[in-house]
Amino acid sequence: MQCKIEEIELKKIDINDNYYKITTNDEIDEISRSIHEIGIINPPVLVQDKQKFIIVSGFRRIQAAVKNNFSHIQAKTIPYPKKSIECAKIAISDNSFQRKLNLIEQASAIKLLTFFAATPKEIADIASKLNLPGNISIIEKLAIISRSDKIIQDFILSDQLSMTTALLIEKLKEKHKIPIARFIQSLHVGLNIQRELFILLTEISFRENIDLLELLTEKFITDCLNDDNPEPKQKAVQIRKLLRIRRFPELSKAESNFFNCMKKLKLDPSIKLNPPKDFESTTYSFNLFFNSYEELLECQRKLDTVIENPVMKKIIE
Amino acid sequence: MKISKIFIDQAVSKLPETISFISKLKIPSSIVTDTNQLYEIVSHSEDPVTTGKDLLFLTENKGTFLKECPGTSHYTCCGYKILHIGSFCSMDCSYCILQVYFHPPILQYYMNSKKLFDELRQHFSSKKLSRIGTGEFTDSLIWEPMSDVTEKLVVEFSKQKAAVLELKTKTVSIQALSRLPHNRKTILSWSLNTESIIQSEEKKTASLSARLKAAAECEALGYPLAFHFDPLIIYERCEKDYQEVIKKIFNHVSPENIVWISLGSFRFIPSLKPIIQKRFQQSKIIYGEFITGLDGKMRYFKPLRIQLYQKIVSYIRNFSPDILVYLCMEDDEVWKKSLGFTPSEHECKSLPRMLDQKAIQHCNLYDYIQE
Ligand code: SF4
C-alpha cells in the first residue's frame, strides 16, 4: 500500500461518511481509554476528498479520538480516488485479516465490492483474496443481506434470526418484511422452526388470499402472543401447531384421531405404537421395551391385550 | 411451436430429415460443434426453463430409442414402453416434471430416425405384446408438421399385430393423421383437465373443447382413443368441474371407442416446487395438502386422493361401466378403496396385463407373445 503518514486535523475528517465502514461494533469505551493512555498505535487510513478526508479504516479509533477531544491525529493517507477498489480492498482487509467478520460485516464487505466488480464471479475472485467467502452462491446471499433493513440485520447479528430465514423474508413484499421478522424473532426458536413458521404463514396467506399482516393479527396468533404465562418457545410450539392445523386440516384431523385412539388403548410405557408416516403406507409398527426375559413375556401379555382391543382394529382399518 | 433459434448438431446437419425439418420452420439456425456451449447458454440463463423452450436443438439419439417407463418405487406402474423421439416441450404447464427432469432443460428432437425405425422393426420381430408411447419425455404431437416421424410411426405400427402406439398430447395437431392407414394400431390420447386448470396451469395448450373436438375427429377416422386425467388437482369445487369434463368427453366420443382412462393425482419431486414458485407466481397448485410419498415425491394426503378418485370413477361409471379406468402410480390400498379391487385381484392379475387386454380388444392385436 502506498501511503504517507501525516498529522491530520480531526475536523477535516468527515466522520459521518460510512462508505467504507465494515465493522458493526460501535462500542468505543475501551478503545477510547486505551487511546487516552497511550495514543493511537496503528494509524487509521484516510483518503482525500477535496478539502476533507474520508475514513477508509479505523472508524472506531477516530470516534475515540473525537471522544478524547484530540485536535489532530496521526493517519495514513492514500493516493487513490476517493471511491476506488483500492480503498475498498484496504477497508476490507484491515478488518478481515485481523478477526473473523460476522455475517453483517461480510455482507457490508461484499456490498462494497459490488460497486467495483461487475459480475458475481469477479466479486468472488476479489473476495477470496480478501479472506472473505469466495463461493458465488454465498456471495449472492450476502449481497441480499447487505440490502436488508437494519432491524433485520440486527436480528441476524444477535442470533435471533437465521440468515436462511432472513433470505426468505427478503423475498416478501416490503411492508411484510419487518412484521414477519419481528414475529419470528420474538418466538426465540431455532433455524428449522423459523423456516417452518415462515413457510406455514406465507403458504396459508397465499392459498387463502389473506394478507400476511392480517394473518399475523388473527385472534389465534395474538391470543398466543399476548398470553403472559408461557415462555416464547412454548408460544412457538402452540402457534406452530395451530398453523399446521390450518395448513394441513385433513392430515391434522387424522393425526388427532390417531392420538385419541392411542389414549383409549392406554398403552403401557413398555409398548409404543408407531403410525405410518403421514398415513401414506399401511405399515404400523410396535416398539417393545424390556430388560429381561420376564419383562419380554410381560410385554407379550400386554401386547395381546392391545391387539384384542377393538380400538386397535379401528386404528388399522 | 414458437421458438426463436434452431441449433443443429453437426452430426445430423446433412441428413435429409434435418434439411426438411428446418425448411418448414423459417427460423435462424446454426450448426453446433460443441454441445456444451449450447447447454451453458441454457443453464446460465436467468430462467433456464424458458430459455430451453425458446431454442430447439436438432441432434441424434446416441442411446436407445425404445426404453422401459421408469415408473416409481412402491406404487403400481403400467408397464408402458417409451419411444424417445425428443425431449421437453414447447407448451408450458406449471406442473410439468420435465422442467426439472433434463439438465439443462432444452427442446431437443432426434433426427436419426433411421436408427429409431431399425430398433422398432427389431422389436416388432420379437412379436412381444407391447404398448409404446412417444408422450413421456415430450408431447407426442408438438413436432407436427416439421417432422414426419409420427406419420411414419403410425404406418409402421399399422403393419404389425403385436404392439400399439399411443400418441399422448394436449395439442390438436391431428391434420396429418387423416390420410394414414393406421389399422387401429395407434391410440390417440389426450391429457385432460378442468377448464379452470387448463386456463391457469396449462399455458400454450389447446382448450378442452378443442381437444375433445380433435378426439371426435380421430374417432371418426377410426382411431381408438384414450384419456388421461393426470394431474388431477384438488381445489374448491374441483369435483364438480371434473364431472363437467367427463360429461363433455361422452358428449364428443362414444365409450365403446375408449381404450382406457387413467387417473393420477398431482405429484411432484420437491425440486419442482421452487421452479413453480418462480415461474408461475400465481399458481396455487403446490399449496395443497401434500405429504412426502414413499418414493420421495410430494403427493396429496391419501384420503384426499381416494376421495377424488372415488368421485371421478363414479362419474365415469355413470356413462360407461365397462371402460377400463386405472390409477397411475398408486398403491393397493388406493386401488381397493377407489376402484373396489387391486390389480392383483383383477382377472388379469396385474395392471400391465389389464392394459394389454384392452389393447388386444380395441386394436385387434392377435399375433403376439405375452411376457
Ligand atoms: S404438455 Fe405435457 S410435456 Fe408439455 S409442458 Fe405440459 S405437461 Fe409438460
XYZ file of C-alpha atoms and ligand atoms in Angstrom:
696
model
C 0.000 0.000 0.000
C 1.327 3.392 -0.986
C 0.730 5.809 1.867
C 2.005 8.815 3.720
C 1.836 9.179 7.445
C 0.559 12.635 8.242
C -0.720 14.637 11.141
C -4.369 15.392 10.225
C -6.683 17.854 11.826
C -9.685 15.914 13.193
C -12.220 18.445 11.973
C -11.027 17.813 8.415
C -12.209 14.192 8.674
C -15.798 13.539 7.632
C -16.810 11.252 10.481
C -20.317 10.783 9.076
C -19.183 9.225 5.813
C -19.601 5.476 6.325
C -18.980 4.426 2.712
C -16.056 2.177 3.708
C -17.355 1.120 7.097
C -17.276 -2.655 7.627
C -17.413 -3.086 11.388
C -20.722 -3.478 13.180
C -19.119 -2.763 16.517
C -19.805 0.818 17.582
C -18.593 0.326 21.122
C -15.719 2.774 21.766
C -15.327 2.960 25.557
C -12.440 0.532 25.754
C -10.552 1.848 22.730
C -11.162 5.352 23.993
C -9.493 4.525 27.328
C -6.565 2.935 25.547
C -6.087 5.958 23.247
C -6.285 8.227 26.266
C -3.451 6.290 27.931
C -1.093 5.544 25.057
C -2.403 7.280 21.941
C -3.150 5.702 18.565
C -0.619 2.950 17.829
C -1.992 1.889 14.464
C -2.926 4.998 12.461
C -6.281 4.973 10.631
C -6.318 5.076 6.833
C -7.821 8.112 5.106
C -8.393 9.166 1.535
C -8.624 12.760 0.464
C -11.896 14.203 -0.806
C -11.255 17.814 -1.833
C -10.560 19.697 1.411
C -11.751 16.834 3.604
C -10.770 13.256 4.341
C -12.916 10.116 4.160
C -12.246 7.266 6.550
C -11.168 4.043 4.843
C -10.345 2.142 8.000
C -10.124 2.994 11.688
C -13.683 4.265 12.260
C -13.668 3.413 15.959
C -10.191 4.841 16.535
C -11.291 8.162 15.049
C -14.517 8.193 17.095
C -12.413 7.519 20.178
C -10.079 10.386 19.273
C -13.108 12.671 18.951
C -14.334 11.481 22.334
C -10.913 12.287 23.816
C -11.116 15.810 22.329
C -7.985 15.340 20.204
C -7.475 18.131 17.718
C -5.078 16.179 15.477
C -4.283 12.536 14.855
C -1.630 10.691 13.001
C -3.135 8.928 9.953
C -2.070 7.117 6.817
C -3.286 8.923 3.711
C -3.510 7.018 0.476
C -3.251 8.436 -3.038
C -6.270 6.732 -4.628
C -9.543 8.183 -5.949
C -11.957 8.696 -3.081
C -14.192 5.856 -4.280
C -11.946 3.149 -5.631
C -11.436 -0.587 -5.499
C -8.000 0.005 -3.916
C -9.598 1.818 -0.974
C -12.296 -0.861 -0.743
C -9.671 -3.594 -0.546
C -7.834 -1.754 2.214
C -11.086 -1.152 4.116
C -11.982 -4.835 3.944
C -8.584 -6.384 4.578
C -7.901 -4.109 7.529
C -10.840 -5.909 9.181
C -10.893 -9.356 7.604
C -7.250 -10.246 8.242
C -7.444 -9.207 11.875
C -10.526 -11.124 13.028
C -13.378 -13.262 11.785
C -16.026 -10.986 10.340
C -19.611 -11.565 11.406
C -22.308 -12.106 8.741
C -23.339 -8.479 8.525
C -19.740 -7.320 8.210
C -19.173 -9.878 5.467
C -22.342 -8.593 3.782
C -21.101 -4.973 4.020
C -17.763 -6.001 2.556
C -19.457 -7.748 -0.355
C -21.735 -4.748 -0.908
C -18.650 -2.541 -1.118
C -17.130 -4.837 -3.728
C -20.313 -4.802 -5.817
C -19.639 -1.106 -6.523
C -16.435 -2.013 -8.325
C -16.899 -5.501 -9.782
C -19.471 -6.242 -12.443
C -20.231 -9.928 -12.056
C -20.638 -12.279 -9.091
C -17.655 -14.201 -10.448
C -15.421 -11.095 -10.344
C -16.636 -10.315 -6.820
C -15.919 -13.890 -5.784
C -12.366 -13.686 -7.155
C -11.594 -10.493 -5.253
C -13.416 -11.642 -2.111
C -11.477 -14.869 -1.838
C -8.208 -12.921 -1.826
C -9.502 -10.704 0.972
C -10.249 -13.554 3.373
C -13.972 -13.408 2.554
C -16.107 -16.322 1.270
C -15.290 -16.918 -2.386
C -18.336 -19.010 -3.220
C -20.674 -17.285 -5.682
C -23.882 -18.542 -4.110
C -22.796 -17.341 -0.629
C -21.775 -14.020 -2.119
C -25.194 -13.601 -3.719
C -26.839 -14.329 -0.368
C -24.584 -11.871 1.454
C -25.390 -9.234 -1.150
C -29.093 -9.679 -0.395
C -28.486 -9.414 3.353
C -26.401 -6.290 2.804
C -29.553 -4.610 1.452
C -31.749 -5.768 4.357
C -33.261 -3.313 6.767
C -31.081 -2.501 9.787
C -33.695 -4.138 12.055
C -33.343 -7.440 10.212
C -29.552 -7.150 10.200
C -29.620 -6.573 13.957
C -31.783 -9.680 14.450
C -29.217 -11.682 12.472
C -26.354 -10.196 14.468
C -27.977 -11.076 17.752
C -28.697 -14.626 16.519
C -32.440 -14.114 16.772
C -32.976 -14.658 13.074
C -31.068 -17.112 10.941
C -29.577 -15.989 7.674
C -31.738 -18.587 5.865
C -34.921 -17.141 7.342
C -33.758 -13.610 6.623
C -33.195 -14.556 2.985
C -36.729 -15.950 2.806
C -38.064 -12.768 4.378
C -36.263 -10.694 1.769
C -38.449 -12.295 -0.895
C -41.581 -10.805 0.664
C -43.233 -7.508 -0.147
C -41.573 -4.581 1.600
C -44.483 -3.989 4.010
C -44.326 -7.598 5.245
C -40.617 -7.916 5.913
C -40.227 -6.270 9.305
C -43.502 -7.560 10.854
C -42.655 -11.151 9.879
C -39.071 -10.772 11.070
C -40.252 -9.339 14.404
C -42.844 -12.093 14.793
C -40.353 -14.891 14.166
C -37.571 -13.428 16.298
C -39.991 -12.899 19.189
C -40.517 -16.658 19.454
C -36.828 -17.472 20.128
C -36.747 -20.632 18.020
C -34.016 -22.348 16.023
C -33.485 -22.297 12.290
C -35.745 -25.234 11.396
C -38.773 -23.911 13.265
C -38.155 -20.379 11.959
C -38.212 -21.762 8.445
C -41.272 -23.880 9.090
C -43.189 -20.970 10.628
C -42.262 -18.775 7.695
C -43.433 -21.369 5.171
C -46.670 -22.064 7.038
C -47.535 -18.372 7.300
C -46.719 -17.467 3.723
C -48.421 -20.518 2.232
C -51.603 -20.009 4.258
C -51.652 -16.353 3.303
C -51.186 -17.109 -0.396
C -53.577 -20.035 -0.525
C -56.345 -18.270 1.345
C -55.788 -14.844 -0.214
C -55.196 -13.261 3.179
C -52.677 -10.505 3.582
C -49.790 -11.633 5.778
C -50.301 -8.733 8.159
C -53.925 -9.704 8.565
C -52.935 -13.295 9.247
C -50.434 -12.186 11.882
C -53.148 -10.316 13.691
C -55.691 -13.123 13.648
C -57.021 -13.987 17.071
C -55.393 -17.399 17.356
C -51.971 -15.813 16.904
C -52.483 -12.699 19.001
C -54.011 -14.744 21.834
C -50.898 -16.904 21.914
C -48.528 -13.972 21.663
C -50.297 -11.992 24.366
C -50.547 -14.865 26.767
C -48.427 -13.848 29.776
C -47.767 -17.318 31.018
C -45.879 -19.449 28.544
C -42.275 -18.982 27.560
C -41.641 -17.768 23.972
C -40.658 -21.312 22.977
C -43.969 -22.708 24.243
C -45.805 -19.969 22.383
C -43.926 -21.060 19.281
C -44.998 -24.676 19.798
C -48.613 -23.600 20.172
C -48.595 -21.251 17.179
C -46.852 -23.831 15.011
C -49.472 -26.400 15.972
C -52.350 -24.081 15.091
C -50.763 -23.023 11.814
C -50.212 -26.669 10.875
C -53.871 -27.446 11.529
C -54.823 -24.557 9.279
C -52.369 -25.542 6.534
C -52.983 -29.321 6.690
C -56.525 -29.723 8.053
C -57.182 -33.302 6.929
C -53.803 -34.626 7.931
C -54.100 -32.901 11.312
C -57.532 -34.427 11.806
C -56.153 -37.895 11.051
C -53.274 -37.352 13.477
C -55.594 -36.207 16.193
C -57.910 -39.197 15.616
C -54.930 -41.481 15.883
C -53.815 -39.940 19.160
C -57.324 -40.126 20.572
C -57.401 -43.815 19.741
C -53.979 -44.227 21.306
C -55.307 -42.690 24.511
C -58.171 -45.160 24.522
C -55.718 -48.013 24.068
C -53.993 -46.963 27.317
C -50.682 -48.387 26.187
C -48.205 -49.405 28.848
C -44.930 -47.418 28.673
C -43.170 -50.624 27.614
C -45.153 -50.615 24.343
C -45.066 -47.938 21.703
C -47.286 -47.913 18.613
C -45.955 -46.045 15.558
C -48.292 -44.988 12.759
C -47.057 -44.913 9.143
C -45.524 -41.560 8.295
C -48.323 -39.220 7.206
C -50.506 -42.345 6.976
C -49.176 -42.941 3.462
C -48.160 -46.574 3.793
C -50.250 -49.149 5.609
C -47.451 -50.342 7.859
C -47.793 -49.740 11.586
C -45.093 -50.845 13.978
C -44.675 -51.551 17.670
C -41.637 -50.936 19.829
C -41.310 -53.147 22.888
C -39.027 -52.115 25.734
C -37.754 -54.827 28.081
C -34.673 -55.657 30.122
C -35.170 -59.316 30.840
C -36.891 -62.403 29.546
C -39.599 -61.974 32.200
C -40.233 -58.420 31.030
C -40.468 -59.651 27.452
C -43.130 -62.164 28.492
C -44.939 -59.378 30.274
C -44.773 -57.245 27.101
C -46.189 -60.131 25.111
C -49.100 -60.435 27.510
C -49.818 -56.696 27.319
C -49.425 -56.705 23.552
C -52.005 -59.491 23.271
C -54.452 -57.358 25.225
C -53.772 -54.386 22.933
C -54.272 -56.498 19.793
C -57.602 -57.778 21.088
C -58.835 -54.271 21.827
C -61.390 -53.219 19.117
C -59.779 -49.772 19.080
C -56.636 -51.351 17.669
C -58.618 -52.844 14.833
C -60.254 -49.483 14.214
C -56.856 -47.788 14.016
C -55.576 -50.171 11.387
C -58.705 -50.224 9.295
C -44.334 -24.201 -31.964
C -42.823 -20.807 -31.124
C -39.066 -20.868 -30.992
C -36.507 -18.225 -31.777
C -33.468 -20.198 -32.857
C -32.532 -23.672 -34.038
C -29.210 -25.251 -33.229
C -28.138 -28.204 -35.316
C -25.758 -30.861 -34.164
C -23.047 -31.198 -36.797
C -23.593 -34.963 -36.796
C -27.132 -34.586 -38.217
C -26.763 -31.376 -40.208
C -26.671 -33.100 -43.586
C -29.465 -35.594 -43.006
C -32.434 -35.087 -45.348
C -34.735 -35.204 -42.296
C -32.888 -32.240 -40.800
C -32.936 -30.235 -44.005
C -36.635 -30.856 -44.410
C -37.328 -30.055 -40.724
C -35.602 -26.658 -40.766
C -37.053 -25.716 -44.121
C -40.513 -25.808 -42.556
C -39.686 -23.550 -39.618
C -38.156 -20.431 -41.214
C -36.187 -19.587 -38.114
C -32.481 -18.682 -37.882
C -30.346 -21.748 -37.385
C -26.710 -22.507 -36.730
C -24.566 -25.604 -36.605
C -23.147 -26.545 -33.222
C -19.802 -28.238 -32.891
C -19.578 -28.104 -29.108
C -22.842 -29.108 -27.451
C -21.583 -27.954 -24.065
C -21.591 -24.360 -25.255
C -25.262 -24.641 -26.088
C -26.022 -26.286 -22.756
C -24.191 -23.469 -20.990
C -26.281 -20.815 -22.737
C -29.362 -22.523 -21.337
C -28.153 -23.377 -17.862
C -26.572 -19.977 -17.230
C -29.606 -18.018 -18.328
C -31.851 -16.267 -15.804
C -34.680 -18.753 -16.408
C -33.238 -21.923 -17.996
C -36.666 -23.500 -18.483
C -37.997 -20.594 -20.544
C -34.745 -20.331 -22.475
C -34.803 -24.090 -23.097
C -38.297 -23.820 -24.577
C -37.242 -20.965 -26.821
C -34.376 -22.837 -28.503
C -34.536 -26.055 -30.461
C -31.642 -28.447 -30.730
C -31.779 -30.944 -33.569
C -29.484 -33.775 -32.680
C -29.086 -37.535 -32.661
C -30.167 -40.028 -30.072
C -26.962 -41.808 -29.202
C -28.721 -44.186 -26.799
C -31.684 -46.434 -27.430
C -34.955 -45.051 -28.701
C -37.065 -47.692 -27.020
C -36.975 -47.605 -23.229
C -38.894 -49.042 -20.297
C -41.013 -46.483 -18.448
C -39.018 -45.555 -15.304
C -42.095 -45.955 -13.039
C -41.546 -45.249 -9.376
C -40.874 -47.400 -6.344
C -43.674 -48.569 -4.021
C -46.503 -47.724 -6.450
C -48.088 -49.714 -9.293
C -46.699 -48.879 -12.754
C -48.462 -49.543 -16.063
C -45.530 -51.240 -17.814
C -45.517 -48.946 -20.799
C -42.577 -48.549 -23.208
C -41.249 -45.163 -24.181
C -40.181 -44.278 -27.688
C -37.800 -41.416 -27.088
C -38.271 -39.206 -30.162
C -37.346 -35.949 -28.459
C -37.188 -34.158 -25.160
C -39.026 -31.316 -23.474
C -41.977 -29.377 -24.710
C -42.897 -26.083 -26.306
C -46.082 -25.779 -24.255
C -45.714 -24.600 -20.686
C -47.642 -26.375 -17.939
C -46.803 -25.175 -14.449
C -46.752 -28.703 -13.049
C -44.611 -30.216 -15.825
C -41.996 -32.544 -14.391
C -39.828 -32.050 -17.477
C -38.812 -28.654 -16.076
C -36.581 -30.460 -13.588
C -36.013 -33.714 -15.443
C -33.473 -32.586 -18.024
C -30.181 -30.900 -17.186
C -30.304 -28.462 -18.781
C -33.919 -28.384 -19.935
C -33.765 -27.895 -23.705
C -36.100 -28.681 -26.529
C -34.390 -31.480 -28.466
C -35.561 -33.521 -31.382
C -33.729 -36.545 -32.665
C -33.093 -36.595 -36.380
C -31.532 -40.048 -36.705
C -34.900 -41.642 -37.325
C -33.390 -44.468 -39.361
C -31.984 -45.877 -36.135
C -35.376 -45.418 -34.482
C -37.162 -47.458 -37.143
C -34.441 -50.123 -37.173
C -34.893 -50.539 -33.436
C -38.634 -50.584 -33.773
C -38.653 -53.198 -36.540
C -36.358 -55.338 -34.469
C -38.754 -55.013 -31.558
C -41.704 -55.914 -33.808
C -39.890 -59.024 -34.997
C -39.861 -60.302 -31.407
C -43.698 -60.145 -31.506
C -43.741 -59.038 -27.878
C -47.107 -57.672 -26.874
C -46.385 -54.073 -26.058
C -47.779 -50.619 -25.549
C -45.422 -47.975 -26.785
C -45.762 -44.224 -26.428
C -43.914 -41.107 -27.523
C -45.527 -38.799 -24.984
C -43.410 -39.355 -21.907
C -40.413 -37.042 -22.410
C -42.269 -34.664 -24.719
C -45.741 -34.120 -26.124
C -46.328 -36.587 -28.964
C -47.700 -34.081 -31.466
C -45.833 -30.780 -30.971
C -43.402 -31.852 -33.667
C -46.087 -31.784 -36.352
C -45.781 -30.718 -39.134
C -41.982 -30.211 -39.191
C -41.285 -33.896 -38.757
C -42.912 -36.839 -40.466
C -41.771 -39.334 -37.843
C -45.218 -39.606 -36.274
C -46.787 -40.321 -39.659
C -44.184 -42.970 -40.370
C -44.732 -44.469 -36.931
C -48.476 -44.761 -37.480
C -47.872 -46.535 -40.795
C -45.165 -48.783 -39.352
C -47.369 -49.832 -36.441
C -50.272 -50.498 -38.814
C -48.267 -53.267 -40.466
C -47.852 -55.468 -37.400
C -50.171 -57.087 -34.871
C -48.362 -57.215 -31.549
C -47.895 -53.632 -30.437
C -49.849 -50.428 -30.137
C -48.612 -46.897 -30.370
C -50.095 -44.328 -28.007
C -49.797 -40.699 -29.053
C -50.389 -38.581 -25.998
C -50.987 -34.860 -26.443
C -52.503 -31.591 -25.305
C -52.482 -30.217 -28.841
C -54.890 -30.591 -31.742
C -52.201 -31.253 -34.346
C -54.006 -34.154 -35.964
C -54.104 -32.955 -39.573
C -51.555 -35.482 -40.831
C -53.358 -38.402 -39.221
C -56.340 -38.230 -41.553
C -54.510 -39.578 -44.562
C -52.801 -42.507 -42.865
C -53.555 -46.225 -42.901
C -53.470 -46.882 -39.148
C -55.239 -50.239 -38.890
C -56.282 -49.257 -35.339
C -52.740 -49.822 -34.080
C -52.411 -46.212 -32.961
C -54.327 -44.909 -29.967
C -54.850 -41.175 -29.885
C -54.913 -39.960 -26.334
C -55.454 -36.606 -24.711
C -54.442 -35.404 -21.285
C -57.441 -33.605 -19.897
C -58.118 -31.282 -17.060
C -60.818 -28.918 -15.920
C -61.355 -25.678 -17.828
C -60.032 -23.662 -14.919
C -56.855 -25.725 -14.560
C -56.239 -25.608 -18.308
C -56.591 -21.869 -18.187
C -54.448 -21.229 -15.148
C -51.848 -24.009 -15.333
C -51.513 -25.239 -18.923
C -50.082 -22.339 -20.881
C -49.996 -22.669 -24.671
C -52.045 -25.867 -24.748
C -55.278 -26.371 -26.700
C -58.555 -25.660 -24.919
C -60.628 -28.503 -23.518
C -63.260 -28.213 -26.220
C -60.603 -28.141 -28.966
C -59.003 -31.300 -27.549
C -62.337 -33.085 -27.406
C -63.260 -31.957 -30.885
C -59.952 -33.340 -32.149
C -60.672 -36.589 -30.307
C -64.047 -36.812 -32.044
C -62.376 -36.255 -35.414
C -59.888 -39.025 -34.690
C -62.702 -41.316 -33.679
C -64.380 -40.561 -36.998
C -61.111 -41.537 -38.690
C -61.313 -44.887 -36.933
C -58.607 -44.354 -34.328
C -59.115 -45.845 -30.863
C -58.974 -43.191 -28.131
C -57.735 -42.817 -24.575
C -57.854 -40.070 -21.978
C -55.565 -39.219 -19.117
C -56.617 -37.202 -16.105
C -53.130 -36.524 -14.901
C -52.519 -34.470 -12.865
C -55.809 -34.322 -11.020
C -55.677 -31.174 -8.953
C -57.659 -30.633 -5.799
C -59.271 -27.236 -5.373
C -62.580 -25.942 -4.188
C -65.345 -27.301 -6.410
C -62.905 -29.430 -8.372
C -65.170 -32.474 -8.223
C -67.937 -30.626 -9.987
C -65.513 -29.361 -12.607
C -64.124 -32.844 -13.262
C -67.678 -34.107 -13.573
C -68.243 -31.480 -16.272
C -65.162 -32.641 -18.179
C -66.385 -36.233 -18.057
C -69.792 -35.211 -19.359
C -68.081 -33.407 -22.204
C -65.968 -36.434 -23.107
C -69.058 -38.547 -23.574
C -70.797 -35.767 -25.488
C -67.971 -35.923 -28.009
C -66.958 -39.573 -28.299
C -68.539 -42.945 -27.736
C -67.497 -45.005 -24.722
C -67.006 -48.102 -26.889
C -64.088 -46.488 -28.639
C -62.231 -45.506 -25.452
C -59.449 -47.971 -24.709
C -58.677 -46.658 -21.243
C -58.903 -43.654 -18.967
C -56.146 -43.078 -16.460
C -56.331 -41.082 -13.257
C -53.295 -39.715 -11.485
C -53.324 -37.107 -8.782
C -50.757 -34.311 -8.815
C -47.397 -35.449 -7.506
C -44.047 -33.761 -7.822
C -40.455 -34.088 -6.818
C -39.610 -31.464 -4.185
C -37.206 -29.631 -6.507
C -40.149 -28.697 -8.760
C -41.703 -26.520 -6.053
C -39.224 -23.604 -6.252
C -39.415 -23.718 -10.054
C -43.200 -23.360 -9.961
C -42.907 -20.618 -7.332
C -40.512 -18.730 -9.553
C -42.033 -19.326 -12.992
C -45.728 -19.424 -12.122
C -46.101 -16.967 -9.289
C -49.889 -17.005 -9.385
C -50.145 -20.789 -9.282
C -51.578 -22.269 -6.098
C -51.309 -25.928 -7.046
C -48.306 -26.623 -4.819
C -50.117 -25.413 -1.720
C -52.465 -28.372 -1.405
C -52.263 -30.853 1.456
C -49.147 -32.653 0.276
C -47.168 -35.228 2.180
C -43.946 -36.955 1.176
C -44.829 -40.214 -0.564
C -42.905 -43.450 -0.210
C -40.994 -42.653 -3.409
C -39.923 -39.228 -2.087
C -42.409 -37.344 -4.275
C -44.948 -34.966 -2.811
C -48.492 -36.333 -3.052
C -51.873 -35.330 -1.712
C -52.700 -36.843 1.672
C -54.035 -40.315 0.855
C -57.697 -39.940 1.949
C -57.967 -36.840 -0.252
C -56.660 -38.754 -3.266
C -59.026 -41.624 -2.594
C -61.997 -39.299 -2.203
C -61.344 -37.619 -5.551
C -60.679 -40.902 -7.365
C -63.912 -42.389 -5.994
C -65.895 -39.442 -7.278
C -64.308 -39.428 -10.730
C -64.646 -43.187 -11.117
C -68.321 -42.926 -10.236
C -68.857 -40.129 -12.791
C -67.206 -42.239 -15.499
C -69.116 -45.344 -14.470
C -72.392 -43.415 -14.863
C -71.640 -43.111 -18.544
C -69.950 -46.412 -19.098
C -69.476 -49.218 -16.591
C -67.054 -51.032 -18.883
C -64.309 -48.570 -19.697
C -61.020 -49.543 -18.133
C -60.229 -46.862 -15.585
C -56.833 -47.235 -13.999
C -54.727 -45.339 -11.489
C -51.259 -44.020 -12.168
C -48.694 -44.743 -9.524
C -50.936 -45.673 -6.645
C -50.723 -48.492 -4.124
C -53.121 -51.360 -3.465
C -54.964 -49.532 -0.702
C -55.840 -46.649 -3.003
C -56.852 -49.043 -5.789
C -59.070 -51.034 -3.476
C -60.760 -48.009 -1.945
C -61.146 -46.128 -5.239
C -61.948 -48.857 -7.717
C -63.024 -51.710 -5.459
C -60.192 -54.052 -6.426
C -56.411 -54.215 -6.602
C -54.621 -55.082 -9.852
C -53.706 -58.493 -8.449
C -57.372 -59.193 -7.652
C -58.384 -58.450 -11.244
C -58.759 -61.430 -13.576
C -55.693 -60.177 -15.476
C -53.657 -60.228 -12.247
C -51.675 -57.060 -12.946
C -52.104 -53.560 -14.309
C -49.870 -54.133 -17.359
C -51.966 -57.198 -18.235
C -55.209 -55.290 -17.781
C -53.974 -52.679 -20.234
C -52.644 -55.325 -22.611
C -56.034 -56.985 -22.636
C -57.755 -53.728 -23.597
C -55.157 -53.058 -26.295
C -55.771 -56.539 -27.704
C -59.536 -55.939 -27.783
C -59.564 -52.424 -29.189
C -56.605 -52.585 -31.537
C -57.099 -56.066 -32.978
C -53.802 -57.494 -31.801
C -53.617 -61.209 -32.442
C -50.101 -62.220 -33.376
C -48.111 -61.650 -30.223
C -46.165 -63.235 -27.414
C -47.278 -62.094 -23.974
C -44.457 -61.966 -21.438
S -47.929 -30.583 -22.418
Fe -47.003 -32.179 -21.178
S -44.847 -32.137 -21.713
Fe -45.749 -30.219 -22.452
S -45.403 -28.748 -20.793
Fe -47.419 -29.644 -20.495
S -47.044 -31.369 -19.084
Fe -45.071 -30.787 -19.956
